């Protein structure tokens, strides 16, 4: 170990070794994932430092766990034994915004929301908007392929990443992708890096696609007495060819938790609330969506009268997870099912909650069929944790049985690595391992994440 | 060789060995790429046949060149010496259309346009629309990551491919991707296959994302006396935050070729014609675009009075390449530059044409900065071919110098494989080779395409 530190010092890298600091940096937001004991923390302010760390790590066979804001929900940034925790959040500069070519070049530690704030001066935004957008970094967003509420109309993070600078396990610096709107030269290494969770390389710069801010956005909320009716409304909206720019579901458990957090007049008796935005020809679009909600059995549909009311509704959605945290420790699940099976999936989650005697609330990117069953457990009570984990697993099982996936947008990390083999066929998994080996033959990059060691 | 044929026969595969048929199947639309001598042609009607062929090819170290409609423009489907040409166009069934989940499942030999025709019954379409969409197959579209006119607003082919079934070099069948709107489990092998041009595996089924057909589309044409003014108009339109659903440029050479093909009143004196469509709030959008064209110096701007006139204009754009073919053999180039440098790129192409004494017309997906300089050569005149090739190379050089790419949407194939190393840094290229090796350790899949052997 002292050899490792000498080698880092020789390479000009000064690690933090304070045990408390390292402990604080050893976890992300995946509550029940047990971290390993890291050896050191390096705060990297430039790609040269990242490269130096990886060069030394390669020489000593030391694991490297790359971290940003550690807001991830799958344990991708959780410490492993003997690792260097490589915090790239100090690389937090927006390098450039080019409004004509609609691209932003950023270091990995820039906060998602800061990119949109900088782009807004040019009438542009960075579309992907994970729930954590105010506090999560773009590097982490890309590494986990984080989703968000925009996806139902505007697609996923990977579609907004044009190019990357990546430091490989060897310490070599690679550029991939492009600065142009289109380009197909060679294998798409940029997309391969998206969602690779620090297991293939360390992102040190990103070239991002910006988009015009829609001129107008209108918002409605629809109240449902049954989740089945809410699910059917979602199906009807999408089947009718509507293109909501946001289509979110908040269930009764979350509505009550939100009201408990801060009373704001949410319908705590409702089984589910749908929030819908439209931003292309929104008056006509919302009229149609309103009609479909009513036809599907909505008890009440109301439009936000102004932006302030609309923002308050969306803020409720964003706060839903934090409201739940007041009830206990929240085990966040993240499955996606074909959107036609949303109602069925909601029933399945309710059944799992009842069977295992745990509280589970669901918020969902409903238009995408992407559910977040938030399972409340009490870590001081082992049986509660065991029940929560059992429900968690059962929900993953259900999603796979419905032709869905174990992760819609949070990633695999440590939390679901054993589940990856249940989603992927063995041939696919073998190819994934060969790709991992092609990038990281020594296996030093975030070992045990995504793929089991 | 006879061993190979016995092994194929044992595997239940009956190859075509007729020399004329094989010769006819040995080229795609990359005119000046010299094909090798293939050993046999197999027409595969199912994945089992593809698997059998690859199993035998692995055993005998035989190259396999996968083919669809052979409409590619980079020589990805061109024969190599001793190869089995694996024609998957008989796999031409649409397996399913699911309007609620907005997905289509197709075999690789289905024509692009047939998917949209089938989806139209549900008010949906498959957005990516390469110029060849009426005659090219979805498998080839995915394998080459083919672009089109929709990209300026709706993005590229890779964004519409949710999942794939792929037969690997070993003959094993792999499934990757998902059926859900979102999903981030494991490395994104689906995206990696997009644009891999048959060098990593053979696509035998694709799950595609469908989108609602826009309710309304309006079209305008703007006539410019200088290409600089046309280029500036494009820059102005994109900088203003407009979102045209199509933004194409046809230059004077093409306008004259089109009129020669079929007189239709195109402005043959103009330096360039811009075609613009808008499909979200289109009246307001086109009014703004009209204003920006006029401000940028358009000599004339007119709106298509109805769908028939609009379709005729777009059909001209689609026919531009074929009109040029009447002037000689067309060497099709395909570069993308930052869209802010479009006018400069047009000047550069004109200078190359003059310097080398060749006719070059340009059509461009202008909103994306993606230019197709179509170079007319006369194969019977060696000096004409040499001059055309020199101009071709100079244009690639120019695109790279502008921060652009050697291929916006046609791919690398054989045509540009030596150029890939000039676009990519050596670290990137080394990773690409390791990925190729991870998929195809024996190097039997389309050798010499994308990456030089």
Short mmCIF file of C-alpha atoms in Angstrom, two decimals, chain B:
data_model
loop_
_atom_site.label_atom_id
_atom_site.label_comp_id
_atom_site.label_asym_id
_atom_site.label_seq_id
_atom_site.Cartn_x
_atom_site.Cartn_y
_atom_site.Cartn_z
CA UNK B 1 -13.07 -24.88 -51.30
CA UNK B 2 -14.99 -28.09 -52.02
CA UNK B 3 -14.63 -28.86 -48.29
CA UNK B 4 -16.40 -25.59 -47.59
CA UNK B 5 -19.23 -26.52 -49.91
CA UNK B 6 -19.56 -29.98 -48.36
CA UNK B 7 -19.68 -28.44 -44.93
CA UNK B 8 -22.38 -26.00 -46.04
CA UNK B 9 -24.34 -28.87 -47.57
CA UNK B 10 -23.98 -30.87 -44.36
CA UNK B 11 -25.32 -27.84 -42.49
CA UNK B 12 -28.31 -27.81 -44.85
CA UNK B 13 -27.24 -24.67 -46.71
CA UNK B 14 -27.43 -24.56 -50.47
CA UNK B 15 -25.18 -21.86 -51.91
CA UNK B 16 -25.52 -20.26 -55.34
CA UNK B 17 -22.31 -20.72 -57.28
CA UNK B 18 -23.31 -19.32 -60.69
CA UNK B 19 -20.51 -16.89 -61.54
CA UNK B 20 -22.79 -14.29 -63.15
CA UNK B 21 -25.13 -14.22 -60.18
CA UNK B 22 -22.22 -13.92 -57.80
CA UNK B 23 -20.69 -11.14 -59.90
CA UNK B 24 -23.99 -9.25 -59.88
CA UNK B 25 -24.09 -9.56 -56.09
CA UNK B 26 -20.50 -8.47 -55.61
CA UNK B 27 -20.99 -4.71 -55.60
CA UNK B 28 -23.13 -2.13 -53.89
CA UNK B 29 -23.64 1.48 -54.98
CA UNK B 30 -20.07 2.55 -54.19
CA UNK B 31 -19.17 2.96 -57.82
CA UNK B 32 -15.40 2.94 -57.83
CA UNK B 33 -14.79 0.33 -55.15
CA UNK B 34 -13.25 -2.74 -56.75
CA UNK B 35 -14.92 -5.96 -55.54
CA UNK B 36 -13.01 -9.12 -54.69
CA UNK B 37 -13.95 -12.57 -56.02
CA UNK B 38 -16.54 -14.19 -53.81
CA UNK B 39 -16.78 -17.98 -53.55
CA UNK B 40 -20.53 -18.29 -53.16
CA UNK B 41 -23.79 -16.57 -52.47
CA UNK B 42 -26.21 -17.78 -49.81
CA UNK B 43 -29.73 -16.44 -49.72
CA UNK B 44 -30.83 -16.77 -46.11
CA UNK B 45 -34.50 -16.92 -45.30
CA UNK B 46 -34.10 -17.38 -41.56
CA UNK B 47 -31.74 -16.88 -38.64
CA UNK B 48 -31.00 -20.61 -38.52
CA UNK B 49 -29.47 -20.41 -42.00
CA UNK B 50 -27.44 -17.36 -41.00
CA UNK B 51 -26.23 -19.23 -37.96
CA UNK B 52 -25.35 -22.32 -40.00
CA UNK B 53 -23.38 -20.25 -42.52
CA UNK B 54 -21.42 -18.46 -39.79
CA UNK B 55 -20.73 -21.72 -38.00
CA UNK B 56 -19.24 -23.21 -41.16
CA UNK B 57 -17.40 -19.98 -42.01
CA UNK B 58 -15.84 -19.98 -38.54
CA UNK B 59 -14.70 -23.54 -39.00
CA UNK B 60 -13.11 -22.81 -42.38
CA UNK B 61 -11.96 -19.25 -41.70
CA UNK B 62 -14.08 -18.09 -44.61
CA UNK B 63 -14.96 -14.38 -44.88
CA UNK B 64 -18.66 -13.55 -44.79
CA UNK B 65 -20.04 -10.39 -46.41
CA UNK B 66 -23.60 -9.69 -45.30
CA UNK B 67 -25.83 -7.99 -47.85
CA UNK B 68 -29.30 -6.53 -48.04
CA UNK B 69 -30.46 -4.44 -50.98
CA UNK B 70 -26.86 -3.36 -51.70
CA UNK B 71 -27.86 0.28 -51.91
CA UNK B 72 -24.98 1.33 -49.64
CA UNK B 73 -22.62 4.00 -50.88
CA UNK B 74 -19.40 3.08 -49.08
CA UNK B 75 -18.70 -0.46 -50.21
CA UNK B 76 -19.75 -2.16 -47.00
CA UNK B 77 -21.48 -4.87 -49.01
CA UNK B 78 -18.78 -5.24 -51.67
CA UNK B 79 -17.40 -8.76 -52.12
CA UNK B 80 -14.00 -9.72 -50.75
CA UNK B 81 -11.88 -12.56 -52.08
CA UNK B 82 -13.08 -16.02 -51.18
CA UNK B 83 -16.12 -14.74 -49.31
CA UNK B 84 -19.55 -16.13 -48.83
CA UNK B 85 -21.98 -13.35 -49.78
CA UNK B 86 -24.76 -13.69 -47.22
CA UNK B 87 -27.89 -12.13 -48.63
CA UNK B 88 -30.47 -11.66 -45.87
CA UNK B 89 -33.00 -9.84 -48.05
CA UNK B 90 -35.28 -12.93 -48.15
CA UNK B 91 -35.87 -12.35 -44.42
CA UNK B 92 -38.46 -9.74 -45.25
CA UNK B 93 -41.32 -10.14 -42.81
CA UNK B 94 -42.71 -7.52 -40.47
CA UNK B 95 -43.14 -9.65 -37.37
CA UNK B 96 -45.39 -7.27 -35.44
CA UNK B 97 -46.57 -3.71 -35.06
CA UNK B 98 -47.58 -2.68 -31.54
CA UNK B 99 -49.27 0.73 -31.67
CA UNK B 100 -49.62 1.25 -27.90
CA UNK B 101 -45.97 0.58 -27.20
CA UNK B 102 -45.07 2.15 -30.54
CA UNK B 103 -42.73 -0.59 -31.62
CA UNK B 104 -42.29 -2.63 -34.75
CA UNK B 105 -40.42 -5.92 -34.90
CA UNK B 106 -38.97 -6.66 -38.33
CA UNK B 107 -36.72 -9.05 -40.14
CA UNK B 108 -33.66 -7.37 -41.69
CA UNK B 109 -34.80 -7.62 -45.30
CA UNK B 110 -37.92 -5.48 -44.84
CA UNK B 111 -37.77 -2.27 -46.87
CA UNK B 112 -37.64 0.92 -44.83
CA UNK B 113 -40.71 2.34 -46.57
CA UNK B 114 -42.73 -0.82 -45.94
CA UNK B 115 -42.36 -0.34 -42.18
CA UNK B 116 -43.81 3.16 -42.37
CA UNK B 117 -46.57 1.93 -44.68
CA UNK B 118 -47.54 -0.75 -42.17
CA UNK B 119 -47.26 1.64 -39.24
CA UNK B 120 -49.35 4.31 -40.99
CA UNK B 121 -52.48 2.23 -40.37
CA UNK B 122 -51.99 3.14 -36.72
CA UNK B 123 -51.08 6.80 -37.30
CA UNK B 124 -47.40 5.97 -36.76
CA UNK B 125 -44.25 6.00 -38.83
CA UNK B 126 -40.67 4.83 -38.68
CA UNK B 127 -38.94 8.21 -38.75
CA UNK B 128 -35.48 7.56 -40.27
CA UNK B 129 -35.71 8.20 -44.00
CA UNK B 130 -32.51 7.65 -45.96
CA UNK B 131 -32.71 8.75 -49.59
CA UNK B 132 -32.98 5.09 -50.55
CA UNK B 133 -35.89 4.39 -48.21
CA UNK B 134 -38.11 2.93 -50.95
CA UNK B 135 -35.49 0.34 -51.90
CA UNK B 136 -33.16 -0.13 -48.94
CA UNK B 137 -33.62 -2.67 -46.17
CA UNK B 138 -33.87 -1.98 -42.47
CA UNK B 139 -30.98 -4.35 -41.77
CA UNK B 140 -28.73 -2.34 -44.07
CA UNK B 141 -30.06 0.93 -42.65
CA UNK B 142 -29.06 -0.20 -39.16
CA UNK B 143 -25.77 -1.78 -40.20
CA UNK B 144 -24.68 1.44 -41.89
CA UNK B 145 -26.46 3.77 -39.41
CA UNK B 146 -28.02 5.40 -42.46
CA UNK B 147 -29.25 8.93 -42.02
CA UNK B 148 -31.79 10.90 -44.01
CA UNK B 149 -33.72 14.10 -44.23
CA UNK B 150 -35.57 13.67 -40.94
CA UNK B 151 -32.41 13.82 -38.84
CA UNK B 152 -32.34 17.60 -38.42
CA UNK B 153 -35.36 17.33 -36.15
CA UNK B 154 -35.87 13.64 -35.44
CA UNK B 155 -32.33 12.30 -35.05
CA UNK B 156 -30.50 9.36 -36.54
CA UNK B 157 -31.24 5.68 -37.12
CA UNK B 158 -29.47 4.52 -33.96
CA UNK B 159 -32.01 6.41 -31.86
CA UNK B 160 -34.84 4.35 -33.32
CA UNK B 161 -33.37 0.88 -32.75
CA UNK B 162 -34.45 -0.50 -29.38
CA UNK B 163 -33.28 -4.06 -29.68
CA UNK B 164 -31.70 -6.56 -32.03
CA UNK B 165 -31.24 -10.23 -32.62
CA UNK B 166 -27.72 -10.76 -33.91
CA UNK B 167 -25.93 -13.86 -35.09
CA UNK B 168 -22.32 -13.67 -33.96
CA UNK B 169 -19.29 -14.83 -35.91
CA UNK B 170 -19.39 -18.10 -33.99
CA UNK B 171 -22.92 -18.78 -35.19
CA UNK B 172 -24.33 -18.13 -31.72
CA UNK B 173 -27.53 -16.08 -31.57
CA UNK B 174 -27.50 -13.05 -29.27
CA UNK B 175 -30.36 -10.82 -28.23
CA UNK B 176 -29.58 -7.31 -27.09
CA UNK B 177 -31.53 -4.19 -26.21
CA UNK B 178 -35.09 -4.10 -25.05
CA UNK B 179 -38.77 -3.84 -25.91
CA UNK B 180 -39.43 -1.01 -23.49
CA UNK B 181 -39.21 2.73 -24.10
CA UNK B 182 -36.27 2.97 -21.70
CA UNK B 183 -33.69 0.54 -20.39
CA UNK B 184 -30.04 0.72 -19.35
CA UNK B 185 -29.13 -2.81 -18.28
CA UNK B 186 -25.54 -3.58 -19.26
CA UNK B 187 -23.42 -2.21 -22.08
CA UNK B 188 -25.38 -0.86 -25.02
CA UNK B 189 -24.63 -3.57 -27.57
CA UNK B 190 -27.58 -2.46 -29.68
CA UNK B 191 -26.02 0.91 -30.34
CA UNK B 192 -22.66 -0.70 -30.93
CA UNK B 193 -24.16 -2.82 -33.71
CA UNK B 194 -25.61 0.30 -35.37
CA UNK B 195 -23.10 1.39 -38.00
CA UNK B 196 -20.85 -1.64 -37.54
CA UNK B 197 -21.40 -2.57 -41.20
CA UNK B 198 -21.54 -6.33 -40.80
CA UNK B 199 -18.15 -6.49 -39.07
CA UNK B 200 -19.43 -7.45 -35.60
CA UNK B 201 -22.38 -9.70 -36.36
CA UNK B 202 -25.37 -10.28 -38.63
CA UNK B 203 -28.65 -8.61 -37.70
CA UNK B 204 -31.53 -11.06 -38.02
CA UNK B 205 -34.29 -9.11 -36.28
CA UNK B 206 -34.80 -5.53 -35.16
CA UNK B 207 -37.14 -3.94 -32.64
CA UNK B 208 -37.80 -0.38 -33.80
CA UNK B 209 -39.29 2.68 -32.22
CA UNK B 210 -42.28 4.14 -34.08
CA UNK B 211 -43.49 7.73 -33.74
CA UNK B 212 -46.76 9.54 -34.36
CA UNK B 213 -47.11 11.03 -37.83
CA UNK B 214 -47.14 14.82 -37.43
CA UNK B 215 -50.63 16.20 -37.97
CA UNK B 216 -49.57 18.91 -40.37
CA UNK B 217 -46.51 19.69 -42.45
CA UNK B 218 -45.81 22.85 -44.41
CA UNK B 219 -43.06 23.30 -46.97
CA UNK B 220 -41.23 26.25 -48.44
CA UNK B 221 -38.50 26.72 -51.01
CA UNK B 222 -36.02 29.59 -50.99
CA UNK B 223 -33.95 30.54 -54.00
CA UNK B 224 -30.46 31.98 -53.54
CA UNK B 225 -28.08 33.66 -55.97
CA UNK B 226 -25.02 32.65 -53.97
CA UNK B 227 -24.25 29.55 -51.94
CA UNK B 228 -22.85 31.83 -49.25
CA UNK B 229 -26.27 33.40 -48.78
CA UNK B 230 -27.91 29.97 -48.64
CA UNK B 231 -25.37 28.80 -46.09
CA UNK B 232 -25.94 31.91 -44.01
CA UNK B 233 -29.69 31.33 -44.11
CA UNK B 234 -29.20 27.83 -42.70
CA UNK B 235 -27.00 29.20 -39.94
CA UNK B 236 -29.55 31.90 -39.15
CA UNK B 237 -32.44 29.41 -39.04
CA UNK B 238 -30.66 27.07 -36.67
CA UNK B 239 -29.23 29.87 -34.52
CA UNK B 240 -32.73 31.32 -34.10
CA UNK B 241 -33.88 28.11 -32.40
CA UNK B 242 -36.16 27.04 -35.23
CA UNK B 243 -36.87 23.33 -35.52
CA UNK B 244 -37.44 22.58 -39.18
CA UNK B 245 -38.40 18.96 -39.78
CA UNK B 246 -36.36 19.07 -43.00
CA UNK B 247 -33.74 21.55 -44.19
CA UNK B 248 -32.16 20.54 -47.48
CA UNK B 249 -29.96 22.31 -49.99
CA UNK B 250 -29.83 21.60 -53.71
CA UNK B 251 -27.06 23.37 -55.62
CA UNK B 252 -27.01 24.73 -59.16
CA UNK B 253 -25.39 21.62 -60.66
CA UNK B 254 -28.17 19.44 -59.28
CA UNK B 255 -30.92 21.90 -60.18
CA UNK B 256 -29.78 21.81 -63.80
CA UNK B 257 -29.40 18.02 -63.78
CA UNK B 258 -32.91 17.66 -62.36
CA UNK B 259 -34.41 19.94 -65.01
CA UNK B 260 -32.55 18.00 -67.68
CA UNK B 261 -34.00 14.77 -66.31
CA UNK B 262 -37.55 16.13 -66.22
CA UNK B 263 -38.45 19.80 -66.68
CA UNK B 264 -40.46 20.97 -63.68
CA UNK B 265 -39.70 24.67 -63.38
CA UNK B 266 -36.80 24.52 -60.94
CA UNK B 267 -34.71 27.74 -60.88
CA UNK B 268 -31.73 26.62 -62.99
CA UNK B 269 -30.04 30.01 -62.65
CA UNK B 270 -30.01 29.85 -58.85
CA UNK B 271 -26.84 29.06 -56.96
CA UNK B 272 -28.84 27.03 -54.48
CA UNK B 273 -32.35 26.13 -53.45
CA UNK B 274 -33.24 25.51 -49.83
CA UNK B 275 -36.17 23.24 -49.04
CA UNK B 276 -37.64 23.61 -45.58
CA UNK B 277 -40.46 21.77 -43.83
CA UNK B 278 -42.00 22.47 -40.46
CA UNK B 279 -44.41 20.21 -38.63
CA UNK B 280 -44.85 21.68 -35.12
CA UNK B 281 -46.81 24.88 -35.14
CA UNK B 282 -45.78 25.08 -38.81
CA UNK B 283 -47.44 28.36 -39.83
CA UNK B 284 -45.54 30.36 -37.24
CA UNK B 285 -42.35 28.39 -37.80
CA UNK B 286 -42.36 28.87 -41.57
CA UNK B 287 -43.15 32.56 -41.22
CA UNK B 288 -40.05 32.95 -39.10
CA UNK B 289 -37.94 30.84 -41.46
CA UNK B 290 -39.22 32.80 -44.46
CA UNK B 291 -38.15 36.02 -42.76
CA UNK B 292 -34.69 34.63 -41.99
CA UNK B 293 -34.23 33.45 -45.60
CA UNK B 294 -35.19 36.87 -46.93
CA UNK B 295 -32.90 38.62 -44.44
CA UNK B 296 -30.08 36.31 -45.50
CA UNK B 297 -30.54 37.44 -49.10
CA UNK B 298 -32.92 34.94 -50.68
CA UNK B 299 -33.91 36.10 -54.18
CA UNK B 300 -37.29 34.45 -53.80
CA UNK B 301 -39.15 32.45 -51.17
CA UNK B 302 -42.31 30.53 -51.97
CA UNK B 303 -44.51 28.16 -50.06
CA UNK B 304 -45.83 24.96 -51.52
CA UNK B 305 -49.53 25.58 -52.00
CA UNK B 306 -50.52 22.01 -51.21
CA UNK B 307 -49.18 18.57 -50.36
CA UNK B 308 -48.81 17.66 -54.04
CA UNK B 309 -46.50 20.59 -54.69
CA UNK B 310 -44.62 19.90 -51.47
CA UNK B 311 -44.17 16.25 -52.39
CA UNK B 312 -42.92 17.24 -55.86
CA UNK B 313 -40.26 19.46 -54.30
CA UNK B 314 -39.14 16.75 -51.92
CA UNK B 315 -39.16 14.23 -54.73
CA UNK B 316 -36.75 16.50 -56.63
CA UNK B 317 -34.42 16.37 -53.70
CA UNK B 318 -34.66 12.60 -53.59
CA UNK B 319 -34.01 12.34 -57.33
CA UNK B 320 -30.99 14.64 -57.31
CA UNK B 321 -28.45 11.84 -57.17
CA UNK B 322 -30.10 9.90 -59.98
CA UNK B 323 -30.26 13.04 -62.12
CA UNK B 324 -26.51 13.40 -61.69
CA UNK B 325 -25.95 9.83 -62.83
CA UNK B 326 -26.93 10.95 -66.33
CA UNK B 327 -23.80 13.09 -66.42
CA UNK B 328 -21.40 10.22 -65.77
CA UNK B 329 -20.42 7.91 -62.95
CA UNK B 330 -21.05 9.59 -59.64
CA UNK B 331 -18.58 9.34 -56.81
CA UNK B 332 -20.73 10.19 -53.78
CA UNK B 333 -19.02 11.91 -50.93
CA UNK B 334 -20.58 12.35 -47.49
CA UNK B 335 -19.00 14.70 -45.01
CA UNK B 336 -20.43 16.55 -42.04
CA UNK B 337 -19.09 19.82 -40.72
CA UNK B 338 -20.28 22.04 -37.89
CA UNK B 339 -23.38 23.60 -39.40
CA UNK B 340 -21.98 27.07 -38.80
CA UNK B 341 -19.35 26.28 -41.42
CA UNK B 342 -21.72 25.14 -44.17
CA UNK B 343 -21.10 28.14 -46.46
CA UNK B 344 -17.37 27.73 -46.06
CA UNK B 345 -17.62 24.02 -46.88
CA UNK B 346 -19.62 24.79 -50.03
CA UNK B 347 -16.88 27.20 -51.10
CA UNK B 348 -14.28 24.55 -50.39
CA UNK B 349 -16.05 22.00 -52.58
CA UNK B 350 -16.33 24.53 -55.41
CA UNK B 351 -12.63 25.27 -55.13
CA UNK B 352 -11.80 21.54 -55.25
CA UNK B 353 -13.96 21.14 -58.36
CA UNK B 354 -12.19 23.97 -60.09
CA UNK B 355 -8.71 22.91 -59.02
CA UNK B 356 -9.21 19.36 -60.30
CA UNK B 357 -11.31 20.23 -63.33
CA UNK B 358 -14.24 18.01 -62.35
CA UNK B 359 -17.96 18.62 -62.07
CA UNK B 360 -19.13 18.43 -58.47
CA UNK B 361 -22.68 19.10 -57.43
CA UNK B 362 -23.66 19.35 -53.79
CA UNK B 363 -26.84 18.28 -52.11
CA UNK B 364 -26.85 18.73 -48.39
CA UNK B 365 -28.80 17.89 -45.30
CA UNK B 366 -28.01 21.50 -44.62
CA UNK B 367 -29.50 21.75 -41.15
CA UNK B 368 -27.11 19.03 -40.03
CA UNK B 369 -24.06 20.38 -41.89
CA UNK B 370 -24.05 17.08 -43.81
CA UNK B 371 -22.91 17.56 -47.42
CA UNK B 372 -23.00 15.12 -50.29
CA UNK B 373 -20.59 16.41 -52.90
CA UNK B 374 -21.44 14.28 -55.94
CA UNK B 375 -18.39 14.06 -58.17
CA UNK B 376 -18.93 13.18 -61.82
CA UNK B 377 -16.25 11.01 -63.38
CA UNK B 378 -15.95 9.09 -66.63
CA UNK B 379 -14.44 5.66 -65.91
CA UNK B 380 -13.27 5.26 -69.51
CA UNK B 381 -11.02 8.29 -68.95
CA UNK B 382 -8.39 7.49 -66.34
CA UNK B 383 -7.45 11.11 -65.80
CA UNK B 384 -11.07 11.98 -65.03
CA UNK B 385 -11.19 9.24 -62.40
CA UNK B 386 -7.89 10.37 -60.91
CA UNK B 387 -9.09 13.97 -60.79
CA UNK B 388 -12.36 12.87 -59.17
CA UNK B 389 -10.54 10.84 -56.54
CA UNK B 390 -8.21 13.72 -55.80
CA UNK B 391 -11.17 16.05 -55.31
CA UNK B 392 -12.89 13.40 -53.16
CA UNK B 393 -9.86 13.18 -50.88
CA UNK B 394 -9.50 16.92 -50.71
CA UNK B 395 -13.09 17.26 -49.52
CA UNK B 396 -12.50 14.71 -46.75
CA UNK B 397 -9.37 16.58 -45.75
CA UNK B 398 -11.32 19.83 -45.65
CA UNK B 399 -14.07 18.34 -43.48
CA UNK B 400 -11.55 17.07 -40.95
CA UNK B 401 -9.79 20.44 -40.90
CA UNK B 402 -13.15 22.06 -40.09
CA UNK B 403 -13.68 19.77 -37.10
CA UNK B 404 -16.00 17.58 -39.14
CA UNK B 405 -16.22 13.90 -40.04
CA UNK B 406 -15.40 11.81 -43.11
CA UNK B 407 -18.88 10.32 -43.03
CA UNK B 408 -22.10 11.86 -41.83
CA UNK B 409 -24.38 8.96 -42.66
CA UNK B 410 -23.10 6.60 -45.38
CA UNK B 411 -20.46 4.80 -43.37
CA UNK B 412 -16.83 3.88 -43.87
CA UNK B 413 -16.99 0.60 -45.77
CA UNK B 414 -14.04 0.00 -48.08
CA UNK B 415 -14.29 3.48 -49.51
CA UNK B 416 -12.99 5.38 -46.51
CA UNK B 417 -11.29 2.81 -44.31
CA UNK B 418 -7.91 4.41 -44.85
CA UNK B 419 -9.41 7.70 -43.78
CA UNK B 420 -10.72 6.40 -40.48
CA UNK B 421 -7.24 6.58 -38.98
CA UNK B 422 -7.06 10.22 -39.96
CA UNK B 423 -10.26 11.06 -38.12
CA UNK B 424 -9.75 8.92 -35.02
CA UNK B 425 -6.88 9.22 -32.61
CA UNK B 426 -4.64 6.12 -32.34
CA UNK B 427 -5.98 5.26 -28.87
CA UNK B 428 -9.55 5.23 -30.19
CA UNK B 429 -8.52 3.13 -33.17
CA UNK B 430 -6.78 0.61 -30.95
CA UNK B 431 -9.96 0.27 -28.87
CA UNK B 432 -11.99 -0.24 -32.06
CA UNK B 433 -9.66 -3.07 -33.05
CA UNK B 434 -10.02 -4.68 -29.64
CA UNK B 435 -13.81 -4.49 -29.92
CA UNK B 436 -13.68 -6.06 -33.37
CA UNK B 437 -11.53 -8.84 -31.91
CA UNK B 438 -13.94 -9.32 -28.98
CA UNK B 439 -16.77 -10.02 -31.42
CA UNK B 440 -14.89 -11.69 -34.24
CA UNK B 441 -11.58 -13.19 -33.11
CA UNK B 442 -11.04 -14.98 -36.43
CA UNK B 443 -11.73 -11.85 -38.46
CA UNK B 444 -14.25 -13.52 -40.76
CA UNK B 445 -16.96 -10.85 -40.63
CA UNK B 446 -16.67 -8.46 -43.57
CA UNK B 447 -12.88 -8.18 -43.32
CA UNK B 448 -11.34 -4.97 -44.57
CA UNK B 449 -14.50 -2.95 -44.04
CA UNK B 450 -14.50 -0.07 -41.54
CA UNK B 451 -11.09 -1.09 -40.17
CA UNK B 452 -8.28 -1.87 -42.59
CA UNK B 453 -7.13 -5.48 -42.17
#
